[in-house]
Amino acid sequence: MSDLYIGLMSGTSMDGIDAALVRFGDASLEVLETHEHAYPAPLRERLAEAIRLSSARSLANVESLHRNVGLCFRDAAMTLLEKANVDQSSVTAIGSHGQTIRHEPNAPEPYSLQVGDGTVIAADTGITTISDFRTADIELGGQGAPLAPAFHEWLFRRPGTDRVILNVGGISNVTMLHGDGSDTTGFDTGPGNTLLDAWIGRHRGEAFDRDGGWAAQGQVNNILLERLLADPYFAAPPPKSTGFEYFNLEWLDTFDIGEHEPADVQATLGALSANSITDAIRGNADEVLVCGGGIHNRELMRRIRDRLPGVDVAATTSAGLDPDWVEAVAFAWLAMRTTRGLPGNLPAVTGASHPAVLGITHRAIW
Ligand SMILES: Nc1ncnc2c1ncn2[C@@H]1O[C@H](COP(=O)(O)OP(=O)(O)O)[C@@H](O)[C@H]1O
Ligand SMILES: [Mg+2]
């Protein structure tokens, strides 16, 4: 059997689908090809609306998004294979995260909903596709998130070193690999880029604050920062996970931010991400390996480094994996785990009652 897998991931930033073609060995991996696939603008708009407005989550609209996002993920996989010049018959499985529309692990009837129909992907690629990775963990009482920690542990654990893997996506999450061999822990720390993207979108119509240049022009307002940090999410004990449905402009608007200079708010939001991230890490790390799009935000990374004196903060590149592809590779790895009948969640992270083989397997249709 081949050991080639594809991982497809799109996070809360909705900046595009990350696709990675990966070969797995027993304790190693090789990334053969990567591809970043943009959503067509109208589909991205529809997704943003469905995330924002409950009225946009009618059954017919969600079904339509499920199919159309599935088609887009299929295109990402097909383009990836073309670039790699690899035939689909040599790929064992695709692990497709899909696009989260709603993540409610703490609701009385908990769920996490991703659109991007695995059957559509399997039918059109001829490759068995695993999707819906979060539900099994939620049914076992877990958060269904974060799911990358088991992969981080497999790839990055280093006996004798307290290593933290920090993923700065729309939401930030940490994985704590303990040097003493105790159970890996981890959780969502709160906003990464999502509020920075939303605020610059509102004031300047830009998708993101390139290199943190706008934030660097502002002054952090410490009173506002303290009020934002007083949100109960930050002090809540793990297991915990969050999303765009919580940390968004409506949340920010509850703090009467209108009286401040927009650039000062951007600087303060950068400090909010940096402080909540470093509060979670401080005292737990000899070394921090960073991945996710936030690593390109120079101002944010400067703040994170400043608050972790004596800790070695570096990109995951130093441990052999490009920081832009860690999440997509994690879903290729999760597909490999499921295909081999192995669990993909870490109960010490998600709070699930036990490990589980994750996802729904959509058999290849020829
Ligand atoms: N050069 C850059 N400067 C500042 N921010 C950046 C840069 N490149 C990427 N980003 C940020 O990274 C985000 C995408 O990160 P990603 O890890 O893909 O998040 P997600 O998993 O939520 O999709 C963008 O929305 C943007 O905020
Ligand atoms: Mg992304």
Coordinates of C-alpha atoms and ligand atoms in Angstrom, one line a residue, residues 11-15 18 168-170 193 197 208-212 292-294 296-297, ligand 1:
G11 CA -9.0 27.8 8.9
T12 CA -11.0 30.6 10.4
S13 CA -9.0 33.2 8.4
M14 CA -10.6 31.9 5.2
D15 CA -7.6 33.1 3.3
D18 CA -3.9 24.9 2.0
V168 CA -1.0 31.5 15.0
G169 CA -4.0 31.2 12.6
G170 CA -7.2 33.2 12.8
N193 CA -5.0 37.1 13.4
D197 CA -7.9 41.0 10.0
F208 CA -4.8 41.7 6.7
D209 CA -2.2 44.0 8.2
R210 CA 0.9 43.2 6.2
D211 CA 3.9 42.6 8.5
G212 CA 1.9 44.3 11.2
G292 CA 0.6 29.6 10.9
G293 CA 0.1 32.8 8.9
G294 CA 0.7 35.0 12.0
H296 CA 4.6 36.6 8.9
N297 CA 3.3 39.4 11.1
Ligands
LIG1 N1 2.7 39.0 5.6 C1 1.8 39.0 6.6 N2 1.7 39.9 7.5 C2 0.7 39.9 8.4 N3 -0.2 38.9 8.6 C3 -0.1 37.8 7.7 C4 0.9 37.8 6.7 N4 0.7 36.7 6.0 C5 -0.3 36.0 6.6 N5 -0.8 36.7 7.6 C6 -1.9 36.4 8.5 O1 -2.1 35.0 8.5 C7 -3.5 34.7 8.3 C8 -3.7 33.3 7.7 O2 -3.1 32.4 8.6 P1 -3.5 30.9 8.5 O3 -2.5 30.2 9.3 O4 -3.8 30.5 7.2 O5 -4.9 31.0 9.4 P2 -6.1 30.0 9.3 O6 -5.7 28.7 9.8 O7 -7.1 30.7 10.2 O8 -6.6 30.0 7.9 C9 -4.0 35.9 7.4 O9 -5.4 36.0 7.6 C10 -3.2 37.0 8.0 O10 -3.8 37.6 9.1

